Coordinates of C-alpha atoms in Angstrom, one line a residue:
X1 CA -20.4 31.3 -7.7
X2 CA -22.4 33.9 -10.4
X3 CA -23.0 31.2 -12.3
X4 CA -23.6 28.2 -10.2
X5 CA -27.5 26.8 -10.7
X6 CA -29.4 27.1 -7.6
X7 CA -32.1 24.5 -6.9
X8 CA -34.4 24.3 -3.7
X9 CA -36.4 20.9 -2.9
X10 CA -34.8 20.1 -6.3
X11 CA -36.7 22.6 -8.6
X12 CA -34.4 24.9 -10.7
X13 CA -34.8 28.9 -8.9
X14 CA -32.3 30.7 -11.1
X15 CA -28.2 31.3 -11.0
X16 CA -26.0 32.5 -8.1
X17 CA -25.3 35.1 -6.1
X18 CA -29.1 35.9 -5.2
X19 CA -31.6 36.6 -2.6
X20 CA -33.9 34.0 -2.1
X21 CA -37.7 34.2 0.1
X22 CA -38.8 31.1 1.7
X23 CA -41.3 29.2 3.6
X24 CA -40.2 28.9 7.1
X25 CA -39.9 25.0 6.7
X26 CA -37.0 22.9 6.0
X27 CA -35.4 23.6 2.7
X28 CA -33.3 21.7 0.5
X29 CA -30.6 23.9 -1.0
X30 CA -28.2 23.0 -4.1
X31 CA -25.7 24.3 -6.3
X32 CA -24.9 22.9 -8.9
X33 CA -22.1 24.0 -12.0
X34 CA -20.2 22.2 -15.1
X35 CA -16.8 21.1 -14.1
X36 CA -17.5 21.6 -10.2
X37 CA -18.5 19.0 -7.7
X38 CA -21.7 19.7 -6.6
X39 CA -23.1 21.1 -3.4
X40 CA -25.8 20.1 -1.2
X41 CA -27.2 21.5 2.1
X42 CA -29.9 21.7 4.3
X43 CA -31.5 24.5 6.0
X44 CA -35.1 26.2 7.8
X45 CA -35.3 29.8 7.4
X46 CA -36.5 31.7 10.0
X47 CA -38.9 34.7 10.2
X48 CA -37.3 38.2 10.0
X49 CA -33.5 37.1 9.9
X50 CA -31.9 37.1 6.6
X51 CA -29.2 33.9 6.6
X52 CA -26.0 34.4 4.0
X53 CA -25.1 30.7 2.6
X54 CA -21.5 31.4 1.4
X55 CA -20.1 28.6 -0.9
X56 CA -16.7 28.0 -3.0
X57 CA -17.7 25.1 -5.0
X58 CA -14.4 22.7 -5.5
X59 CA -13.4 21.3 -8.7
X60 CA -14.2 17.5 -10.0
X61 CA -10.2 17.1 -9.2
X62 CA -10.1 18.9 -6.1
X63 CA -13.1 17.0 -4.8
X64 CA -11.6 13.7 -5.6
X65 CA -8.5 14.7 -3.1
X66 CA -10.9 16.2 -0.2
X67 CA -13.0 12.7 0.0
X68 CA -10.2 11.0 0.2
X69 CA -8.7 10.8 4.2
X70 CA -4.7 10.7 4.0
X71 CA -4.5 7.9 6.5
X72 CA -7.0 5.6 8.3
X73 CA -6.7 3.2 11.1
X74 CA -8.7 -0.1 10.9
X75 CA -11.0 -1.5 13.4
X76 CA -8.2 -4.7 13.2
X77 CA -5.5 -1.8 14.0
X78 CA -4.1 -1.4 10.4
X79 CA -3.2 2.1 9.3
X80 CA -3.0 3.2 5.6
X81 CA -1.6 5.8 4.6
X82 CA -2.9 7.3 1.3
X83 CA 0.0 7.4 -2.0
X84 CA -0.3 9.5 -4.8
X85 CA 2.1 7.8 -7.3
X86 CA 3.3 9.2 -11.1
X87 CA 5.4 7.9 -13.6
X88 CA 8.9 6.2 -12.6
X89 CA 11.4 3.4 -13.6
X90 CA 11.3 0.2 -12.2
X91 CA 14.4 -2.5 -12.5
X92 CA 17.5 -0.7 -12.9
X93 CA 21.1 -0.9 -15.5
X94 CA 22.9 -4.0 -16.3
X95 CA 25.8 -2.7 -14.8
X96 CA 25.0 -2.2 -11.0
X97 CA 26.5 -4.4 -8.9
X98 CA 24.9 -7.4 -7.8
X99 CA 22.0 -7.3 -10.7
X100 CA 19.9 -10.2 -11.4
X101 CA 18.3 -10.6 -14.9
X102 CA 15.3 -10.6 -14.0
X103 CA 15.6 -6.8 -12.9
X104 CA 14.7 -5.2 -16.5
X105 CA 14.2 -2.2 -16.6
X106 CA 11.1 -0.2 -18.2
X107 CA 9.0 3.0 -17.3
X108 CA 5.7 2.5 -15.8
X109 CA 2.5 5.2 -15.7
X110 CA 1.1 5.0 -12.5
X111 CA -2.0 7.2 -12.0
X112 CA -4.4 5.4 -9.3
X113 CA -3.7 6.3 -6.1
X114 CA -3.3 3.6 -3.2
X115 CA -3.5 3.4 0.3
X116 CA -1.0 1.1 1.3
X117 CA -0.2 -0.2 5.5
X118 CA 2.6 1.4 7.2
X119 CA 3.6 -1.9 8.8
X120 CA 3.6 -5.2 8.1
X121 CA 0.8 -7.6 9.1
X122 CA 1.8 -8.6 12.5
X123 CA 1.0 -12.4 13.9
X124 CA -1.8 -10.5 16.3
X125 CA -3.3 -9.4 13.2
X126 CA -3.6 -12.7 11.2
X127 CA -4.8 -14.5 13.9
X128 CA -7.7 -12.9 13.7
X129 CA -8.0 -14.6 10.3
X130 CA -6.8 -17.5 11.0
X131 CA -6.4 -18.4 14.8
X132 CA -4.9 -21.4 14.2
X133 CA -1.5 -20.0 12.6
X134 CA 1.6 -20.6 14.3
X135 CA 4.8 -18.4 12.6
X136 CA 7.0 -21.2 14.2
X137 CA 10.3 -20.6 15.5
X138 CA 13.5 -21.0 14.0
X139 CA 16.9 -21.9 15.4
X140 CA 15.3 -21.6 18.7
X141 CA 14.0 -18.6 18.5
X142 CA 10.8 -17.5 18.6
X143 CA 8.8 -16.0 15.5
X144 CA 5.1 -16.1 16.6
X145 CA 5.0 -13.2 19.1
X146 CA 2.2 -10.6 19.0
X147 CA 4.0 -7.8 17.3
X148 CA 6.5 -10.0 15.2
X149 CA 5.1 -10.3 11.3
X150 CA 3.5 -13.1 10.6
X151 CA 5.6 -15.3 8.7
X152 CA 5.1 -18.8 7.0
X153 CA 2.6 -18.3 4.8
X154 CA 2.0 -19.1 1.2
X155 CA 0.7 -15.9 -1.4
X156 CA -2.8 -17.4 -1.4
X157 CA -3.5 -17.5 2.3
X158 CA -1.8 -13.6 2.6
X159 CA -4.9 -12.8 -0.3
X160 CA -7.6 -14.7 1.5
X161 CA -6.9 -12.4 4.4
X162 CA -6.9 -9.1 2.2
X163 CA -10.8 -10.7 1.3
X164 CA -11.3 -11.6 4.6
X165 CA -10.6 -8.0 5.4
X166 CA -12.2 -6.5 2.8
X167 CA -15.7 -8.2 4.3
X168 CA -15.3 -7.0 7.7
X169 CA -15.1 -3.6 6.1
X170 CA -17.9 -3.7 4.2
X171 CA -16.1 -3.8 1.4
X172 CA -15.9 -5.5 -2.3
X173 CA -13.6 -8.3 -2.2
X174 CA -10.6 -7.8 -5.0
X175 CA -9.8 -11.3 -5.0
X176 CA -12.4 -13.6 -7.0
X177 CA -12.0 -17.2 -5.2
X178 CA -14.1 -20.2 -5.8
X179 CA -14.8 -23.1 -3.4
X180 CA -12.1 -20.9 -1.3
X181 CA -9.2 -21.1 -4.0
X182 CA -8.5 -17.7 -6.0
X183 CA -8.9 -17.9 -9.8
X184 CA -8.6 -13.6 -10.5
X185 CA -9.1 -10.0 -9.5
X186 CA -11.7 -7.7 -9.4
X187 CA -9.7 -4.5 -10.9
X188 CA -12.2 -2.4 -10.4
X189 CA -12.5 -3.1 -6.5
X190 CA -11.5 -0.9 -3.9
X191 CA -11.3 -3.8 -1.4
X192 CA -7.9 -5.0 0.4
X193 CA -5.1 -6.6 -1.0
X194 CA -1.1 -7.4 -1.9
X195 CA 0.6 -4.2 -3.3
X196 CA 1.2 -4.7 -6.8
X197 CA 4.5 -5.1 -7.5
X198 CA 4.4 -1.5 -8.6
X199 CA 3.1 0.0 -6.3
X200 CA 5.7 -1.5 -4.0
X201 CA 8.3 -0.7 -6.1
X202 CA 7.0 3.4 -6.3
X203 CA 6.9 3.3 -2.5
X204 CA 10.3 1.4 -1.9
X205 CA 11.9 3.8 -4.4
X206 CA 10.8 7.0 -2.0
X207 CA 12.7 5.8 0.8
X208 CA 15.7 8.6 0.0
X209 CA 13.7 11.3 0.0
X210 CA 12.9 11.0 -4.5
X211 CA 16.7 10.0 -5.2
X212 CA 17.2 6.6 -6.4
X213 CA 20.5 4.9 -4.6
X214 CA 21.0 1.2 -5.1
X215 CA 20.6 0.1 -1.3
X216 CA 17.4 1.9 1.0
X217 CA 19.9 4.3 2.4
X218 CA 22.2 4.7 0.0
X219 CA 25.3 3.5 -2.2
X220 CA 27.5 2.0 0.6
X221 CA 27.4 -0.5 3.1
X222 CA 27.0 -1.1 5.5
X223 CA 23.5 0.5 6.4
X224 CA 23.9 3.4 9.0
X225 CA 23.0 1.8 12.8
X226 CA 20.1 0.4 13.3
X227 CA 18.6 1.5 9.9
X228 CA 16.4 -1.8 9.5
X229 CA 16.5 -5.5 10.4
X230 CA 18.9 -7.4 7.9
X231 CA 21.2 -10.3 8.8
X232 CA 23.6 -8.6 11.4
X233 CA 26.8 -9.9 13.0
X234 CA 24.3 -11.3 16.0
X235 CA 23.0 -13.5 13.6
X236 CA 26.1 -15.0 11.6
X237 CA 25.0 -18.3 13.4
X238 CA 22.0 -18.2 12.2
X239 CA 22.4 -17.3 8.0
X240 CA 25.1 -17.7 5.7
X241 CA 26.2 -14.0 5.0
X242 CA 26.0 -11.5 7.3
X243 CA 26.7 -7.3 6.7
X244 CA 30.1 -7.0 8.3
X245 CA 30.3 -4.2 10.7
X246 CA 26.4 -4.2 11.3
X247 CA 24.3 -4.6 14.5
X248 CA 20.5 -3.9 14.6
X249 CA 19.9 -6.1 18.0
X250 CA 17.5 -8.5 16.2
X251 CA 18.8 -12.2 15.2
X252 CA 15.3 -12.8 14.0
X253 CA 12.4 -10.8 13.0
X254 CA 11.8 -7.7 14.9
X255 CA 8.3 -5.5 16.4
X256 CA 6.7 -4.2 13.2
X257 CA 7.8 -0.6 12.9
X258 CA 10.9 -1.0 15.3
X259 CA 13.1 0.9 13.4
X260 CA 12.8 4.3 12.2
X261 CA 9.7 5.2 9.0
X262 CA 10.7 6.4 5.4
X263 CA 10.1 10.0 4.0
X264 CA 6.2 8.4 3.7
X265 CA 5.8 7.5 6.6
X266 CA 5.7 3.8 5.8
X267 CA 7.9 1.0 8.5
X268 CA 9.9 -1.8 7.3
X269 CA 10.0 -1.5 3.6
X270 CA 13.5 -3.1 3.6
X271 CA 14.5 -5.6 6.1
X272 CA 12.7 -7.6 8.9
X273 CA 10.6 -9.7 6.6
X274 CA 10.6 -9.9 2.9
X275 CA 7.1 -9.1 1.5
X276 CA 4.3 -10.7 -1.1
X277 CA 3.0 -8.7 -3.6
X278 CA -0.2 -9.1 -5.9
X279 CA 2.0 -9.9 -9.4
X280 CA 2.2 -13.3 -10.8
X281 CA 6.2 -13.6 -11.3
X282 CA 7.3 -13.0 -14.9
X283 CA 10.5 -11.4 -16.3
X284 CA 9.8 -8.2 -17.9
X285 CA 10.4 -7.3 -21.5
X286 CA 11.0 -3.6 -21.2
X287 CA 7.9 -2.1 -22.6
X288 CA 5.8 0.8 -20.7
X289 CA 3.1 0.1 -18.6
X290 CA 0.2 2.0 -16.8
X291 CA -0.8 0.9 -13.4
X292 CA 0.1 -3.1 -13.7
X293 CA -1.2 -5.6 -12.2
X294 CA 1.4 -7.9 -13.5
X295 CA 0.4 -10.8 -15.6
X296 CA -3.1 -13.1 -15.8
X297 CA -1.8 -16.1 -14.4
X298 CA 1.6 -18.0 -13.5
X299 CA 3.1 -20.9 -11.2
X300 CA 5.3 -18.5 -8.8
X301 CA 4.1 -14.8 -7.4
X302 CA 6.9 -12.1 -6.7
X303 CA 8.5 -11.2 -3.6
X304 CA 9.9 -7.9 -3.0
X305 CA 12.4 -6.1 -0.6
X306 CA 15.4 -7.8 2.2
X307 CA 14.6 -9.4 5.1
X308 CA 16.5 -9.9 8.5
X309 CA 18.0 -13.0 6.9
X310 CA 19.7 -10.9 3.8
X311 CA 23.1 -9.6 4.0
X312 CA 24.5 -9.7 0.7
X313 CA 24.8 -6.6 -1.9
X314 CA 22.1 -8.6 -4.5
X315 CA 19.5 -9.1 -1.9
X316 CA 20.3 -5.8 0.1
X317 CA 19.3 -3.7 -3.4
X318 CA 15.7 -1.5 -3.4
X319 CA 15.3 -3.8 -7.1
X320 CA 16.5 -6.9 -5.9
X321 CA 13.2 -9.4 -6.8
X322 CA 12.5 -12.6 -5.7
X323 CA 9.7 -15.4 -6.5
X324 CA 8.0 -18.8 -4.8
X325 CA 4.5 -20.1 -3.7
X326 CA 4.5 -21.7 -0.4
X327 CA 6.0 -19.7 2.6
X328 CA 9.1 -18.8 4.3
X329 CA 10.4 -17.7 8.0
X330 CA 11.4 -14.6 6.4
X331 CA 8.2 -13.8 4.0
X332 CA 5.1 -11.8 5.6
X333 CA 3.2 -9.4 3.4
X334 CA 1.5 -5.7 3.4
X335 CA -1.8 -4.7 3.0
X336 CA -3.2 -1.8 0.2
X337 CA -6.3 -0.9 -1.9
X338 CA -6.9 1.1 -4.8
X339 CA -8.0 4.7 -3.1
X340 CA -11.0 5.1 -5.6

């Protein structure tokens, strides 16, 4: 660029766009220009050859988005996948079917992006953590394999992991814990942890391709075969209600990422196991937000989307929000991080 400052070793030579003689040592070349990220290089000129350093210097905003990888896959065998959010509505009208009250709707600003994990945190996974977890079984069948989720476990011991992961990435831990019990967030910390609950909301409502239905697939039940892992007609021994009419050959949890990926990318958002999110549990009062972390404190955290034990139209719903503290055999939880 004409007007990009050009600096060599760090001492100010002029503007862009110029011919510049130099020792035949190492130089340190920069250009530098207001509202453009900077650019630095290194080169050693050479004795009768003329080298032509072409440049296109990005903007501040364009910069931000080139830093930033659109997946990664962790040494522990997570992969993120990067999520550029905007403004949407969470909850949804008094008058669907199957509503619960505390489904409110209200309009939330999201502008930090997240990465977020394509799949659930799989028993393999937490026992890394924690080698001494056992997901259990349940009505004789087995819930502790490798690639099942990793269930029975309370909000606070799904967080410690998110720190525990953080660490082993070299990076700052988001939950604030003392004497090994959480008592906040960092906000400001790019380290692991639980969605927020909108973040999980943003991503859940994405999973028909930017139109909002009331079920992950739809209007209608039941789901179209094997769509997800909800409480089929294999396992109406098992659970009370079952979807009539629906077979996804899994009584219990499934592999994490059996069934087919929404328009991001992103496995099991609905069925196999409900999930944890970051948000103490509250019921909202309809006012706008921007990027919420929900409230400061609470007794119960929220849990969001179906699991393989849901088969009713209230629990089946992309809104449908649930609460508790201590674990489940159908709870497991997500991993995400603020992306900057």
């Amino acid at each position: 660029p004409k007007d990009a400052s050009i600096y060599v070793n760090g001492i100010l030579q002029g503007k862009g766009d110029r011919l510049l003689r130099l020792p035949t040592v190492e130089q340190i070349i920069e250009l530098q220009m207001e509202g453009y990220a900077g650019y630095k290089t290194t080169i050693t000129p050479r004795d009768a050859m003329t080298q032509v350093l072409k440049v296109r210097l990005l903007t501040e905003d364009e910069a931000r988005m080139a830093a930033m990888k659109p997946s990664m896959v962790l040494p522990e065998g997570h992969e993120i996948t990067l999520i550029t959010p905007n403004r949407f509505q969470m909850g949804t009208s008094r008058r669907e079917a199957g509503r619960r009250a505390n489904e409110v709707q209200r309009n939330v600003e999201m502008e930090r992006m997240f990465y977020i994990g394509k799949r659930e945190v799989s028993n393999q996974q937490f026992a890394k953590f924690a080698q001494g977890h056992d997901s259990g079984i349940f009505q004789e069948r087995k819930m502790n394999q490798n690639n099942q989720p990793v269930v029975n476990i309370s909000w606070a011991e799904a967080a410690l992991y998110c720190n525990w992961l953080s660490e082993r990435n070299n990076l700052t831990k988001f939950y604030v814990t003392e004497r090994g019990r959480i008592i906040g967030v960092n906000s400001k910390s790019t380290g692991y942890r639980l969605p927020t609950e909108a973040e999980w909301a943003w991503v859940a409502s994405q999973s028909t391709e930017n139109i909002k239905t009331r079920f992950p697939w739809g209007e209608n039940l039941p789901p179209p075969a094997r769509h997800g892992n909800y409480a089929d007609q294999s396992a109406s021994n098992l659970v009370g209600r079952v979807i009539f009419g629906y077979n996804d050959n899994h009584i219990v949890s499934s592999p994490v990422g059996t069934y087919p990926p929404d328009p991001n990318g992103i496995f099991d958002m609905a069925g196999n196991v409900a999930e944890w999110v970051n948000d103490f549990y509250e019921i909202p009062n309809g006012t706008e937000t921007k990027d919420p972390l929900g409230p400061d404190k609470g007794e119960y955290h929220v849990i969001r989307g179906s699991s393989w034990m849901h088969g009713t139209i209230t629990d089946l719903r992309t809104t449908f929000r649930d609460y508790g503290r201590q674990g489940r055999k159908d709870i497991g939880f997500r991993i995400a991080r603020y992306a900057e």
